[in-house]
Amino acid sequence: MKTTSTLLKGWALLCTLLVSLAFSTSVMAEEDLFSIYCPADVTVDCQDELWDLSIYGNAYYHDYNGNHDAGTPYINYNLSSCNVGTIVRTWTVEDPNWNLQSCSQTITVNATGGFNEYNIHWPEPYIELTGCNPAYQPENLPYGYGYPTYDYADCSLIGVSHSDQVFTISPQCTKILRTYKVMDWCTFTGIEGPHSSGLYTFVQTIKISKSDLPEVEFADEIEFNSYNCGGRHLDIPPLYVPPSTCGGDFYISNNSPYADNNGADISGTYPIGTTKVVFTVRYGCTGKVYHTVDIVVKDAGGPLPYCIAELTTTLMPMDDNNDGIADNGMVEIWAKDLDFGSSSPCGHGPVQFSFSPDVADKFKVFTCDNVGDNIINMYVTDTKGNQSYCQVNVIIQNNNANIPDCQPNIDPDAYNVAGMIMMSSQERVANANVSLISTAPISDQWVGWNEVDQLVTEQYLDEHGYWQERSRYEKVQVYGNHETVHFGEATATTDINGNYTIDNAVRSDVEYMVTAAYDANDNSVNYADVKALLYHLQGKELLTTAYQFLAADLDQDGDIDFNDLSELLQYSNGISDSFSSGKHWVMVDASYTFSDPAEIIEGNCPEAVYFTVNGSNINSKNFIAVRLGDLTEEELIMVNSNQNLQNLRNVNTGNLDSEDIETIARSLVGVSATVSAYPNPFAESFVVTYDAEITEDITIEITDITGRSISKKQYKAALGNNKYTLAINQPTGIYLCNIKGLNLNESIKLIKE
């Protein structure tokens, strides 16, 4: 049977066991209970107070005398550079039996976001830089546009980096996407992405604009004449804008609805009237300069003048002093009386007749001073103001009037020579040169006029669309006593109507020769002419006129053969700019008739007019201008025309070489030049490939992203595939490879690793 004392001791033992389970350490002394108690573990933030750890509790021990302070603990700091980790506090005391008893508290220190995106001050999102090579690194940008800044926060280690993506928009415009990254190493999870922590990203746009203002110089108005009663194709020099000081070319466009292309060249077929064309010159990234030019095409298809060749009339006697004796004579002739059916083929009638460009000069009075031959001009003017003229020999006679001392005015050197130059299509040829020379030396002892040099000027259209003047010397007459042995020589230039007059140039006792020359190199030759010549050689459609035969004999060897076709192919395809004959035009006596078209190339082509003055045949010294290679008035641009392509491939039965055939074949099917570079990225060298349409010179230039030239070299590109191996002996980075040719302007971004 248990006693009360025994029961009490059992309850005391049970309580002691329960307390030992609840506390970190309990020590049972042999006689009395001894225990040491540490504060519980805690978790804090790195920003909390870590300099006084007592706020997180202190240890104590218990003995039979009660509770006692456990004293100063030993502290072990296990913290990273971010001040994150654990702090362990260990207390040690000696029990009554001289045994050391210990307990510990662990303080876990975490970084819970002392730094976040609101601590970052990002730069401005957009900046535009101007100039040739502006510094665009962050440290060179104005305040507020460079590196991001940030506010200091405890428990953070901040790092900043940036990377650039460079996009070359044009030689004058570059855009850079700059990505800034700010990382807090104390909170970064190590994985980039939308749910990452501790990594913050911002994108800034930098635009570099080479904003040199283009120097645009071009005429405000260009005037042309049309002679076919409608529009005409105009060859206008392209607008040229010098490259900027930064080395970049400008992009030029036009809004002409009639231009052959929308670039700097506004040549094309324009209607009669005024067409306002606007050039747009783009510079920098968004800058534009405009220039407006009026293209004026005048309906200069002047009237066709037809005169009677010769008019003979007699003077009516006049008694000026009323003494009953005729002492002079007079006859009045109206210009319209000399007309023989003049008309306006363009419908600008009715026409008016005059003796000079002044339409009011409708009549002329002849007197005794005019007895004999008088070469005069009869002008025909239509309602548009266009004029042409023809010449009439008006013979004034005294005859039955028997006027005393009314003698002919005989001057063997007072005759004029006149004529016209036109094409077989009736289009007049302006600015052609006409030369006159006697066929044998002339020996003279005389008192009168002698030839001297005199400076004259003529106009031409320069590359900026301005009419300019150039000077040359021309022969004029000076009066005096002379003795000369010479060839009678003189020159003239046709006016806008194709007419020319050589004043006071010939005499009645000498034979003369007139020749003409024309050196304009227009673009009237096209693939329609190639087709016409090909079909003639194949017997499909023969050429019919003598002028076509002459135009087809490009090498002027007297035969129309495949050699001529080869030259025409190369010329029309832009491979050559001339013919082996050295000619572009042949001038033919318009009065000559051919019994057989082939006669003109068989040594019977009259390229000069011979005459001796007899008073009736010194006008109408006309020429037909024949453009070599121009066989038809049609125009043909062969693109994807399989039938025509097949016909041209069949030409190889003649004397064409394979390169000629391949060149025209590639043009007909519209094969475009292609450029590429590989490998890209590259380590040491790379290869540029160019699939060329024509044989040409190309330039390959390597620049860095700032536009600085690294290397520049010219290469000869053959027809077909070309390969060029190049190396860049520069640091790793981004470079540009610029390839330029006749119709080539490509830029390839290269990455050197």
Short mmCIF file of C-alpha atoms in Angstrom, two decimals, residues 64-346:
data_model
loop_
_atom_site.label_atom_id
_atom_site.label_comp_id
_atom_site.label_asym_id
_atom_site.label_seq_id
_atom_site.Cartn_x
_atom_site.Cartn_y
_atom_site.Cartn_z
CA TYR A 64 17.61 24.64 -7.03
CA ASN A 65 18.16 28.33 -6.39
CA GLY A 66 15.93 29.37 -9.30
CA ASN A 67 16.63 30.94 -12.77
CA HIS A 68 19.95 32.55 -13.66
CA ASP A 69 21.34 34.49 -16.70
CA ALA A 70 23.38 32.18 -18.91
CA GLY A 71 25.86 34.96 -19.67
CA THR A 72 27.37 36.07 -22.99
CA PRO A 73 26.97 33.66 -25.90
CA TYR A 74 29.53 32.71 -28.52
CA ILE A 75 28.29 34.03 -31.93
CA ASN A 76 29.09 32.36 -35.25
CA TYR A 77 28.20 34.46 -38.36
CA ASN A 78 27.51 32.46 -41.54
CA LEU A 79 26.47 35.40 -43.80
CA SER A 80 27.12 35.99 -47.53
CA SER A 81 28.20 39.24 -49.17
CA CYS A 82 24.50 40.00 -49.49
CA ASN A 83 24.26 39.72 -45.65
CA VAL A 84 22.14 36.61 -46.07
CA GLY A 85 22.63 33.30 -44.18
CA THR A 86 22.53 32.25 -40.49
CA ILE A 87 23.79 33.51 -37.15
CA VAL A 88 24.25 30.86 -34.42
CA ARG A 89 24.38 31.99 -30.73
CA THR A 90 25.71 29.39 -28.28
CA TRP A 91 25.59 29.68 -24.47
CA THR A 92 27.66 27.41 -22.20
CA VAL A 93 27.41 27.07 -18.37
CA GLU A 94 28.87 24.70 -15.77
CA ASP A 95 26.49 22.57 -13.71
CA PRO A 96 27.03 21.71 -10.06
CA ASN A 97 28.99 18.65 -11.06
CA TRP A 98 31.40 20.79 -13.08
CA ASN A 99 30.00 19.58 -16.37
CA LEU A 100 29.57 22.09 -19.21
CA GLN A 101 26.02 22.34 -20.43
CA SER A 102 25.21 24.23 -23.77
CA CYS A 103 22.32 25.33 -25.93
CA SER A 104 22.09 27.34 -29.20
CA GLN A 105 19.78 29.72 -31.05
CA THR A 106 19.81 29.92 -34.88
CA ILE A 107 18.86 33.27 -36.47
CA THR A 108 18.09 32.80 -40.16
CA VAL A 109 18.69 36.01 -42.20
CA ASN A 110 16.81 36.31 -45.55
CA ALA A 111 16.76 39.03 -48.30
CA THR A 112 13.13 39.78 -48.85
CA GLY A 113 13.41 42.55 -51.55
CA GLY A 114 15.16 45.54 -50.19
CA PHE A 115 15.92 46.47 -53.88
CA ASN A 116 13.26 46.53 -56.63
CA GLU A 117 12.48 48.21 -59.96
CA TYR A 118 11.29 51.36 -58.24
CA ASN A 119 14.84 51.98 -57.07
CA ILE A 120 16.04 52.24 -60.72
CA HIS A 121 16.12 55.49 -62.70
CA TRP A 122 16.18 54.44 -66.37
CA PRO A 123 17.51 56.79 -69.12
CA GLU A 124 15.19 58.52 -71.57
CA PRO A 125 13.71 55.93 -73.96
CA TYR A 126 14.60 57.79 -77.19
CA ILE A 127 17.42 59.98 -78.45
CA GLU A 128 18.42 61.16 -81.94
CA LEU A 129 22.04 61.95 -82.73
CA THR A 130 23.20 63.88 -85.78
CA GLY A 131 26.53 64.25 -87.53
CA CYS A 132 28.87 61.97 -89.44
CA ASN A 133 30.08 59.67 -86.66
CA PRO A 134 28.58 60.83 -83.34
CA ALA A 135 29.70 59.05 -80.16
CA TYR A 136 26.80 56.94 -78.97
CA GLN A 137 28.25 54.89 -76.11
CA PRO A 138 26.40 55.42 -72.79
CA GLU A 139 29.22 57.41 -71.24
CA ASN A 140 29.17 59.84 -74.22
CA LEU A 141 25.45 60.59 -74.20
CA PRO A 142 23.95 63.68 -72.54
CA TYR A 143 22.86 63.54 -68.91
CA GLY A 144 19.75 61.45 -68.50
CA TYR A 145 20.38 59.37 -71.67
CA GLY A 146 23.31 57.23 -70.54
CA TYR A 147 23.64 54.49 -67.97
CA PRO A 148 20.71 53.99 -65.58
CA THR A 149 21.16 55.11 -61.98
CA TYR A 150 19.62 53.59 -58.86
CA ASP A 151 18.96 54.26 -55.18
CA TYR A 152 21.01 52.39 -52.58
CA ALA A 153 19.20 49.63 -50.72
CA ASP A 154 20.42 47.37 -47.94
CA CYS A 155 21.12 43.74 -48.68
CA SER A 156 21.72 44.33 -52.39
CA LEU A 157 24.59 43.99 -54.84
CA ILE A 158 23.77 45.87 -58.06
CA GLY A 159 25.36 45.32 -61.49
CA VAL A 160 24.60 47.17 -64.78
CA SER A 161 25.25 46.00 -68.36
CA HIS A 162 24.11 46.94 -71.85
CA SER A 163 24.07 45.43 -75.36
CA ASP A 164 23.33 47.00 -78.77
CA GLN A 165 21.52 45.79 -81.85
CA VAL A 166 22.56 47.98 -84.82
CA PHE A 167 20.21 48.35 -87.81
CA THR A 168 21.46 50.21 -90.92
CA ILE A 169 18.39 51.73 -92.53
CA SER A 170 20.29 53.63 -95.24
CA PRO A 171 23.79 55.09 -95.75
CA GLN A 172 22.55 58.11 -93.82
CA CYS A 173 20.38 56.51 -91.17
CA THR A 174 21.21 54.00 -88.44
CA LYS A 175 19.00 52.81 -85.57
CA ILE A 176 20.28 51.14 -82.42
CA LEU A 177 18.20 49.18 -79.93
CA ARG A 178 20.14 49.37 -76.66
CA THR A 179 19.12 46.92 -73.94
CA TYR A 180 20.10 47.83 -70.37
CA LYS A 181 20.02 45.17 -67.65
CA VAL A 182 20.19 45.89 -63.91
CA MET A 183 20.73 42.85 -61.67
CA ASP A 184 20.54 42.48 -57.89
CA TRP A 185 22.79 39.52 -57.20
CA CYS A 186 21.22 39.16 -53.77
CA THR A 187 17.76 38.39 -55.13
CA PHE A 188 18.44 37.11 -58.69
CA THR A 189 17.09 33.59 -59.10
CA GLY A 190 19.51 32.71 -61.85
CA ILE A 191 16.88 32.26 -64.55
CA GLU A 192 15.93 35.00 -66.98
CA GLY A 193 12.32 35.27 -67.95
CA PRO A 194 9.01 36.93 -67.14
CA HIS A 195 8.96 35.39 -63.67
CA SER A 196 12.60 35.98 -62.78
CA SER A 197 13.47 37.92 -59.66
CA GLY A 198 16.27 40.39 -59.25
CA LEU A 199 16.81 41.13 -62.99
CA TYR A 200 15.32 44.26 -64.59
CA THR A 201 15.45 45.14 -68.32
CA PHE A 202 14.90 48.38 -70.28
CA VAL A 203 15.21 49.08 -74.06
CA GLN A 204 16.35 52.47 -75.37
CA THR A 205 16.13 53.55 -79.04
CA ILE A 206 19.03 55.57 -80.48
CA LYS A 207 18.68 57.05 -83.95
CA ILE A 208 21.83 58.29 -85.76
CA SER A 209 21.00 60.65 -88.62
CA LYS A 210 23.60 62.07 -91.01
CA SER A 211 21.62 65.22 -91.52
CA ASP A 212 23.72 67.08 -94.10
CA LEU A 213 21.34 69.21 -96.14
CA PRO A 214 21.48 68.06 -99.81
CA GLU A 215 22.75 70.60 -102.33
CA VAL A 216 20.04 70.33 -104.98
CA GLU A 217 20.75 72.24 -108.18
CA PHE A 218 18.46 71.72 -111.13
CA ALA A 219 16.61 73.90 -113.61
CA ASP A 220 13.14 75.12 -112.67
CA GLU A 221 11.92 74.63 -116.24
CA ILE A 222 13.11 72.59 -119.21
CA GLU A 223 11.60 73.20 -122.62
CA PHE A 224 11.44 70.74 -125.52
CA ASN A 225 9.77 70.73 -128.90
CA SER A 226 7.62 67.96 -130.34
CA TYR A 227 7.35 67.63 -134.09
CA ASN A 228 4.93 64.71 -134.36
CA CYS A 229 1.75 66.52 -133.25
CA GLY A 230 1.85 64.64 -129.94
CA GLY A 231 4.08 63.75 -127.03
CA ARG A 232 7.69 62.69 -127.40
CA HIS A 233 10.33 60.80 -125.50
CA LEU A 234 12.65 63.17 -123.67
CA ASP A 235 16.20 62.43 -122.57
CA ILE A 236 16.76 64.52 -119.45
CA PRO A 237 20.03 64.38 -117.49
CA PRO A 238 19.45 62.70 -114.09
CA LEU A 239 19.32 64.88 -111.02
CA TYR A 240 22.76 64.70 -109.41
CA VAL A 241 23.16 65.50 -105.73
CA PRO A 242 26.77 65.39 -104.43
CA PRO A 243 27.31 62.89 -101.59
CA SER A 244 27.21 64.30 -98.08
CA THR A 245 30.34 65.13 -96.14
CA CYS A 246 29.58 61.99 -94.14
CA GLY A 247 30.06 59.90 -97.27
CA GLY A 248 26.46 58.81 -97.73
CA ASP A 249 24.54 58.99 -100.98
CA PHE A 250 21.04 60.41 -101.06
CA TYR A 251 17.90 58.55 -102.07
CA ILE A 252 16.18 60.44 -104.89
CA SER A 253 12.66 59.83 -106.20
CA ASN A 254 10.24 61.63 -108.50
CA ASN A 255 6.48 61.73 -108.93
CA SER A 256 6.40 62.05 -112.71
CA PRO A 257 3.62 59.89 -114.22
CA TYR A 258 5.56 59.78 -117.49
CA ALA A 259 9.11 58.99 -116.34
CA ASP A 260 10.61 55.62 -117.22
CA ASN A 261 11.50 55.15 -113.55
CA ASN A 262 10.80 56.90 -110.27
CA GLY A 263 14.40 57.71 -109.37
CA ALA A 264 16.74 60.56 -110.23
CA ASP A 265 16.16 60.15 -113.99
CA ILE A 266 12.86 61.62 -115.16
CA SER A 267 13.41 60.80 -118.83
CA GLY A 268 10.27 59.45 -120.45
CA THR A 269 7.52 60.10 -122.95
CA TYR A 270 5.76 63.35 -122.05
CA PRO A 271 2.61 64.81 -123.62
CA ILE A 272 2.37 68.25 -125.13
CA GLY A 273 1.92 70.86 -122.42
CA THR A 274 3.50 71.43 -119.02
CA THR A 275 4.11 68.58 -116.60
CA LYS A 276 5.09 69.57 -113.08
CA VAL A 277 7.57 67.06 -111.67
CA VAL A 278 8.68 67.03 -108.04
CA PHE A 279 12.00 65.49 -107.01
CA THR A 280 12.18 64.27 -103.42
CA VAL A 281 15.67 63.99 -101.96
CA ARG A 282 15.70 62.08 -98.68
CA TYR A 283 18.52 62.70 -96.24
CA GLY A 284 19.26 61.57 -92.73
CA CYS A 285 16.49 59.31 -91.37
CA THR A 286 13.40 61.42 -92.05
CA GLY A 287 14.63 64.63 -93.71
CA LYS A 288 13.34 65.55 -97.16
CA VAL A 289 14.19 68.26 -99.68
CA TYR A 290 11.93 68.95 -102.64
CA HIS A 291 12.67 70.45 -106.03
CA THR A 292 10.03 71.17 -108.64
CA VAL A 293 10.76 71.36 -112.36
CA ASP A 294 8.31 72.13 -115.15
CA ILE A 295 8.75 69.91 -118.20
CA VAL A 296 7.37 71.94 -121.09
CA VAL A 297 6.73 70.13 -124.37
CA LYS A 298 5.74 72.54 -127.10
CA ASP A 299 3.74 71.49 -130.08
CA ALA A 300 6.41 72.49 -132.57
CA GLY A 301 5.13 70.28 -135.33
CA GLY A 302 5.30 73.31 -137.52
CA PRO A 303 3.48 73.81 -140.78
CA LEU A 304 4.73 72.18 -143.96
CA PRO A 305 5.76 74.98 -146.31
CA TYR A 306 5.37 74.50 -150.05
CA CYS A 307 6.54 77.35 -152.29
CA ILE A 308 6.58 77.82 -155.98
CA ALA A 309 10.19 77.26 -156.96
CA GLU A 310 10.52 80.37 -159.06
CA LEU A 311 8.51 83.49 -159.81
CA THR A 312 9.29 85.86 -162.66
CA THR A 313 7.76 89.30 -162.69
CA THR A 314 8.46 92.64 -164.33
CA LEU A 315 8.85 96.10 -162.89
CA MET A 316 6.22 98.74 -163.41
CA PRO A 317 7.85 102.05 -164.52
CA MET A 318 7.74 104.96 -162.08
CA ASP A 319 8.26 108.68 -162.69
CA ASP A 320 9.53 109.89 -159.34
CA ASN A 321 10.12 113.54 -160.42
CA ASN A 322 7.13 113.85 -162.73
CA ASP A 323 9.25 114.75 -165.79
CA GLY A 324 7.52 112.25 -167.99
CA ILE A 325 10.49 109.86 -168.03
CA ALA A 326 10.57 106.61 -166.13
CA ASP A 327 13.45 106.82 -163.70
CA ASN A 328 12.68 103.82 -161.51
CA GLY A 329 10.58 100.72 -161.36
CA MET A 330 8.57 98.91 -158.70
CA VAL A 331 6.59 95.75 -158.24
CA GLU A 332 4.81 94.58 -155.04
CA ILE A 333 4.69 90.88 -154.22
CA TRP A 334 2.62 89.35 -151.38
CA ALA A 335 3.99 86.38 -149.48
CA LYS A 336 0.77 84.40 -149.98
CA ASP A 337 1.31 84.68 -153.75
CA LEU A 338 4.34 82.39 -153.37
CA ASP A 339 2.39 79.62 -151.60
CA PHE A 340 1.93 76.31 -153.37
CA GLY A 341 -0.25 74.46 -150.87
CA SER A 342 1.36 74.92 -147.45
CA SER A 343 -0.56 73.33 -144.57
CA SER A 344 -0.46 72.45 -140.86
CA PRO A 345 -0.35 68.64 -140.48
CA CYS A 346 -1.13 69.00 -136.77
#
